[in-house]
Amino acid sequence: MFTNPFSNWLSARKSRKTRRKVLVKQLHERDRRRVLKHFLALDDSDRLLRFGTKLPDELVETYVGKIDFSHDTVYGVYNPVFKLVAVGHLAFAPKESTHALSSTTKDIVAEFGVSVSASARGLGIGSKLFERAAIRCRNLDVDTLYMHCLSSNQTMMHIAKKAGMEIQRDYGEADAYLRLLPPDPASMLKEAIEEQFATIDYTLKANTRAAVKFFVPKK
């Protein structure tokens, strides 16, 4: 009987009692198709929480198609079978466009949005994505990180409160702000190390997935 090595490897990974470390990888143009697949898999309620409205598929495709990976920073988390299960989009814009706090001395602020697949929730992935986004902002000398969401979005509210963000609620919506420290050698090193580990993990998962497709016969 043929034994699927990929299934055996996945079963071994799932059987571990310790929680896997969440590795957040910066995404690029080559990941756009998987980003689209991730968003299209979100149901109406999840799309409402992520985008503030129940976007139809065609508008989701438009949104993903307009992501500028060279200007914004997009992060992702891949599961053991190389499926993208979480996406964090860090967009940079003039502070006037996001109603940012007037106390910022910078012309640019960063806005962050995150979504996590149902199968990957409860693992702290959203918070880890937010941490990576905050480090990125610091190292780019952006002093205000901003999130806009529905007040009913408990996940985003939890992330905001955990990070110590200032939250302003109005008519069922909420704006949350985090003031960031200037960059320093420690923040630079932390971002570089985390990206390096995530890149190694990404490469291993991608190569394993490719090997399985090559060696495992299709049924």
mmCIF file with all atom_site columns, N, CA and C in Angstrom, residues 173-202:
data_model
loop_
_atom_site.group_PDB
_atom_site.id
_atom_site.type_symbol
_atom_site.label_atom_id
_atom_site.label_alt_id
_atom_site.label_comp_id
_atom_site.label_asym_id
_atom_site.label_entity_id
_atom_site.label_seq_id
_atom_site.pdbx_PDB_ins_code
_atom_site.Cartn_x
_atom_site.Cartn_y
_atom_site.Cartn_z
_atom_site.occupancy
_atom_site.B_iso_or_equiv
_atom_site.pdbx_formal_charge
_atom_site.auth_seq_id
_atom_site.auth_comp_id
_atom_site.auth_asym_id
_atom_site.auth_atom_id
_atom_site.pdbx_PDB_model_num
ATOM 1  N N  . GLU A 1 173 ? -18.380 52.109 15.003 1.00 0.00 ? 173 GLU A N  1
ATOM 2  C CA . GLU A 1 173 ? -17.047 51.910 14.454 1.00 0.00 ? 173 GLU A CA 1
ATOM 3  C C  . GLU A 1 173 ? -16.019 52.354 15.484 1.00 0.00 ? 173 GLU A C  1
ATOM 4  N N  . ALA A 1 174 ? -14.791 51.919 15.269 1.00 0.00 ? 174 ALA A N  1
ATOM 5  C CA . ALA A 1 174 ? -13.732 52.244 16.223 1.00 0.00 ? 174 ALA A CA 1
ATOM 6  C C  . ALA A 1 174 ? -12.438 52.572 15.486 1.00 0.00 ? 174 ALA A C  1
ATOM 7  N N  . ASP A 1 175 ? -11.737 53.576 15.996 1.00 0.00 ? 175 ASP A N  1
ATOM 8  C CA . ASP A 1 175 ? -10.403 53.919 15.520 1.00 0.00 ? 175 ASP A CA 1
ATOM 9  C C  . ASP A 1 175 ? -9.431  53.680 16.670 1.00 0.00 ? 175 ASP A C  1
ATOM 10 N N  . ALA A 1 176 ? -8.360  52.978 16.384 1.00 0.00 ? 176 ALA A N  1
ATOM 11 C CA . ALA A 1 176 ? -7.365  52.686 17.414 1.00 0.00 ? 176 ALA A CA 1
ATOM 12 C C  . ALA A 1 176 ? -6.003  53.174 16.935 1.00 0.00 ? 176 ALA A C  1
ATOM 13 N N  . TYR A 1 177 ? -5.252  53.793 17.849 1.00 0.00 ? 177 TYR A N  1
ATOM 14 C CA . TYR A 1 177 ? -3.964  54.378 17.501 1.00 0.00 ? 177 TYR A CA 1
ATOM 15 C C  . TYR A 1 177 ? -2.890  53.879 18.462 1.00 0.00 ? 177 TYR A C  1
ATOM 16 N N  . LEU A 1 178 ? -1.717  53.637 17.920 1.00 0.00 ? 178 LEU A N  1
ATOM 17 C CA . LEU A 1 178 ? -0.569  53.280 18.740 1.00 0.00 ? 178 LEU A CA 1
ATOM 18 C C  . LEU A 1 178 ? 0.591   54.198 18.382 1.00 0.00 ? 178 LEU A C  1
ATOM 19 N N  . ARG A 1 179 ? 1.099   54.911 19.384 1.00 0.00 ? 179 ARG A N  1
ATOM 20 C CA . ARG A 1 179 ? 2.267   55.753 19.173 1.00 0.00 ? 179 ARG A CA 1
ATOM 21 C C  . ARG A 1 179 ? 3.510   54.898 19.335 1.00 0.00 ? 179 ARG A C  1
ATOM 22 N N  . LEU A 1 180 ? 4.442   55.024 18.403 1.00 0.00 ? 180 LEU A N  1
ATOM 23 C CA . LEU A 1 180 ? 5.612   54.165 18.346 1.00 0.00 ? 180 LEU A CA 1
ATOM 24 C C  . LEU A 1 180 ? 6.889   54.934 18.660 1.00 0.00 ? 180 LEU A C  1
ATOM 25 N N  . LEU A 1 181 ? 7.831   54.242 19.237 1.00 0.00 ? 181 LEU A N  1
ATOM 26 C CA . LEU A 1 181 ? 9.142   54.828 19.520 1.00 0.00 ? 181 LEU A CA 1
ATOM 27 C C  . LEU A 1 181 ? 9.953   54.921 18.236 1.00 0.00 ? 181 LEU A C  1
ATOM 28 N N  . PRO A 1 182 ? 10.969  55.758 18.215 1.00 0.00 ? 182 PRO A N  1
ATOM 29 C CA . PRO A 1 182 ? 11.857  55.819 17.046 1.00 0.00 ? 182 PRO A CA 1
ATOM 30 C C  . PRO A 1 182 ? 12.606  54.500 16.894 1.00 0.00 ? 182 PRO A C  1
ATOM 31 N N  . PRO A 1 183 ? 13.148  54.231 15.709 1.00 0.00 ? 183 PRO A N  1
ATOM 32 C CA . PRO A 1 183 ? 13.903  52.991 15.511 1.00 0.00 ? 183 PRO A CA 1
ATOM 33 C C  . PRO A 1 183 ? 15.204  53.001 16.301 1.00 0.00 ? 183 PRO A C  1
ATOM 34 N N  . ASP A 1 184 ? 15.688  51.820 16.609 1.00 0.00 ? 184 ASP A N  1
ATOM 35 C CA . ASP A 1 184 ? 16.993  51.679 17.253 1.00 0.00 ? 184 ASP A CA 1
ATOM 36 C C  . ASP A 1 184 ? 17.621  50.375 16.762 1.00 0.00 ? 184 ASP A C  1
ATOM 37 N N  . PRO A 1 185 ? 18.882  50.112 17.081 1.00 0.00 ? 185 PRO A N  1
ATOM 38 C CA . PRO A 1 185 ? 19.530  48.885 16.599 1.00 0.00 ? 185 PRO A CA 1
ATOM 39 C C  . PRO A 1 185 ? 18.788  47.617 16.993 1.00 0.00 ? 185 PRO A C  1
ATOM 40 N N  . ALA A 1 186 ? 18.198  47.600 18.176 1.00 0.00 ? 186 ALA A N  1
ATOM 41 C CA . ALA A 1 186 ? 17.481  46.408 18.638 1.00 0.00 ? 186 ALA A CA 1
ATOM 42 C C  . ALA A 1 186 ? 16.253  46.129 17.780 1.00 0.00 ? 186 ALA A C  1
ATOM 43 N N  . SER A 1 187 ? 15.495  47.178 17.430 1.00 0.00 ? 187 SER A N  1
ATOM 44 C CA . SER A 1 187 ? 14.296  46.977 16.609 1.00 0.00 ? 187 SER A CA 1
ATOM 45 C C  . SER A 1 187 ? 14.684  46.540 15.195 1.00 0.00 ? 187 SER A C  1
ATOM 46 N N  . MET A 1 188 ? 15.772  47.088 14.678 1.00 0.00 ? 188 MET A N  1
ATOM 47 C CA . MET A 1 188 ? 16.252  46.689 13.357 1.00 0.00 ? 188 MET A CA 1
ATOM 48 C C  . MET A 1 188 ? 16.656  45.224 13.340 1.00 0.00 ? 188 MET A C  1
ATOM 49 N N  . LEU A 1 189 ? 17.393  44.810 14.357 1.00 0.00 ? 189 LEU A N  1
ATOM 50 C CA . LEU A 1 189 ? 17.858  43.427 14.441 1.00 0.00 ? 189 LEU A CA 1
ATOM 51 C C  . LEU A 1 189 ? 16.687  42.466 14.613 1.00 0.00 ? 189 LEU A C  1
ATOM 52 N N  . LYS A 1 190 ? 15.720  42.849 15.435 1.00 0.00 ? 190 LYS A N  1
ATOM 53 C CA . LYS A 1 190 ? 14.553  41.989 15.680 1.00 0.00 ? 190 LYS A CA 1
ATOM 54 C C  . LYS A 1 190 ? 13.794  41.729 14.386 1.00 0.00 ? 190 LYS A C  1
ATOM 55 N N  . GLU A 1 191 ? 13.564  42.777 13.603 1.00 0.00 ? 191 GLU A N  1
ATOM 56 C CA . GLU A 1 191 ? 12.840  42.603 12.347 1.00 0.00 ? 191 GLU A CA 1
ATOM 57 C C  . GLU A 1 191 ? 13.618  41.708 11.392 1.00 0.00 ? 191 GLU A C  1
ATOM 58 N N  . ALA A 1 192 ? 14.926  41.910 11.298 1.00 0.00 ? 192 ALA A N  1
ATOM 59 C CA . ALA A 1 192 ? 15.758  41.130 10.379 1.00 0.00 ? 192 ALA A CA 1
ATOM 60 C C  . ALA A 1 192 ? 15.770  39.651 10.766 1.00 0.00 ? 192 ALA A C  1
ATOM 61 N N  . ILE A 1 193 ? 15.891  39.364 12.051 1.00 0.00 ? 193 ILE A N  1
ATOM 62 C CA . ILE A 1 193 ? 15.940  37.973 12.513 1.00 0.00 ? 193 ILE A CA 1
ATOM 63 C C  . ILE A 1 193 ? 14.613  37.277 12.274 1.00 0.00 ? 193 ILE A C  1
ATOM 64 N N  . GLU A 1 194 ? 13.502  37.956 12.603 1.00 0.00 ? 194 GLU A N  1
ATOM 65 C CA . GLU A 1 194 ? 12.194  37.337 12.430 1.00 0.00 ? 194 GLU A CA 1
ATOM 66 C C  . GLU A 1 194 ? 11.908  37.053 10.956 1.00 0.00 ? 194 GLU A C  1
ATOM 67 N N  . GLU A 1 195 ? 12.315  37.957 10.091 1.00 0.00 ? 195 GLU A N  1
ATOM 68 C CA . GLU A 1 195 ? 12.095  37.739 8.659  1.00 0.00 ? 195 GLU A CA 1
ATOM 69 C C  . GLU A 1 195 ? 12.973  36.595 8.148  1.00 0.00 ? 195 GLU A C  1
ATOM 70 N N  . GLN A 1 196 ? 14.181  36.486 8.673  1.00 0.00 ? 196 GLN A N  1
ATOM 71 C CA . GLN A 1 196 ? 15.079  35.417 8.240  1.00 0.00 ? 196 GLN A CA 1
ATOM 72 C C  . GLN A 1 196 ? 14.513  34.042 8.611  1.00 0.00 ? 196 GLN A C  1
ATOM 73 N N  . PHE A 1 197 ? 14.048  33.897 9.838  1.00 0.00 ? 197 PHE A N  1
ATOM 74 C CA . PHE A 1 197 ? 13.465  32.626 10.268 1.00 0.00 ? 197 PHE A CA 1
ATOM 75 C C  . PHE A 1 197 ? 12.204  32.308 9.464  1.00 0.00 ? 197 PHE A C  1
ATOM 76 N N  . ALA A 1 198 ? 11.386  33.326 9.213  1.00 0.00 ? 198 ALA A N  1
ATOM 77 C CA . ALA A 1 198 ? 10.159  33.111 8.448  1.00 0.00 ? 198 ALA A CA 1
ATOM 78 C C  . ALA A 1 198 ? 10.468  32.722 7.008  1.00 0.00 ? 198 ALA A C  1
ATOM 79 N N  . THR A 1 199 ? 11.524  33.276 6.447  1.00 0.00 ? 199 THR A N  1
ATOM 80 C CA . THR A 1 199 ? 11.921  32.944 5.080  1.00 0.00 ? 199 THR A CA 1
ATOM 81 C C  . THR A 1 199 ? 12.386  31.494 4.983  1.00 0.00 ? 199 THR A C  1
ATOM 82 N N  . ILE A 1 200 ? 13.138  31.053 5.967  1.00 0.00 ? 200 ILE A N  1
ATOM 83 C CA . ILE A 1 200 ? 13.580  29.651 5.987  1.00 0.00 ? 200 ILE A CA 1
ATOM 84 C C  . ILE A 1 200 ? 12.376  28.722 6.067  1.00 0.00 ? 200 ILE A C  1
ATOM 85 N N  . ASP A 1 201 ? 11.435  29.056 6.952  1.00 0.00 ? 201 ASP A N  1
ATOM 86 C CA . ASP A 1 201 ? 10.222  28.251 7.115  1.00 0.00 ? 201 ASP A CA 1
ATOM 87 C C  . ASP A 1 201 ? 9.408   28.230 5.825  1.00 0.00 ? 201 ASP A C  1
ATOM 88 N N  . TYR A 1 202 ? 9.275   29.379 5.196  1.00 0.00 ? 202 TYR A N  1
ATOM 89 C CA . TYR A 1 202 ? 8.539   29.517 3.935  1.00 0.00 ? 202 TYR A CA 1
ATOM 90 C C  . TYR A 1 202 ? 9.159   28.636 2.855  1.00 0.00 ? 202 TYR A C  1
#
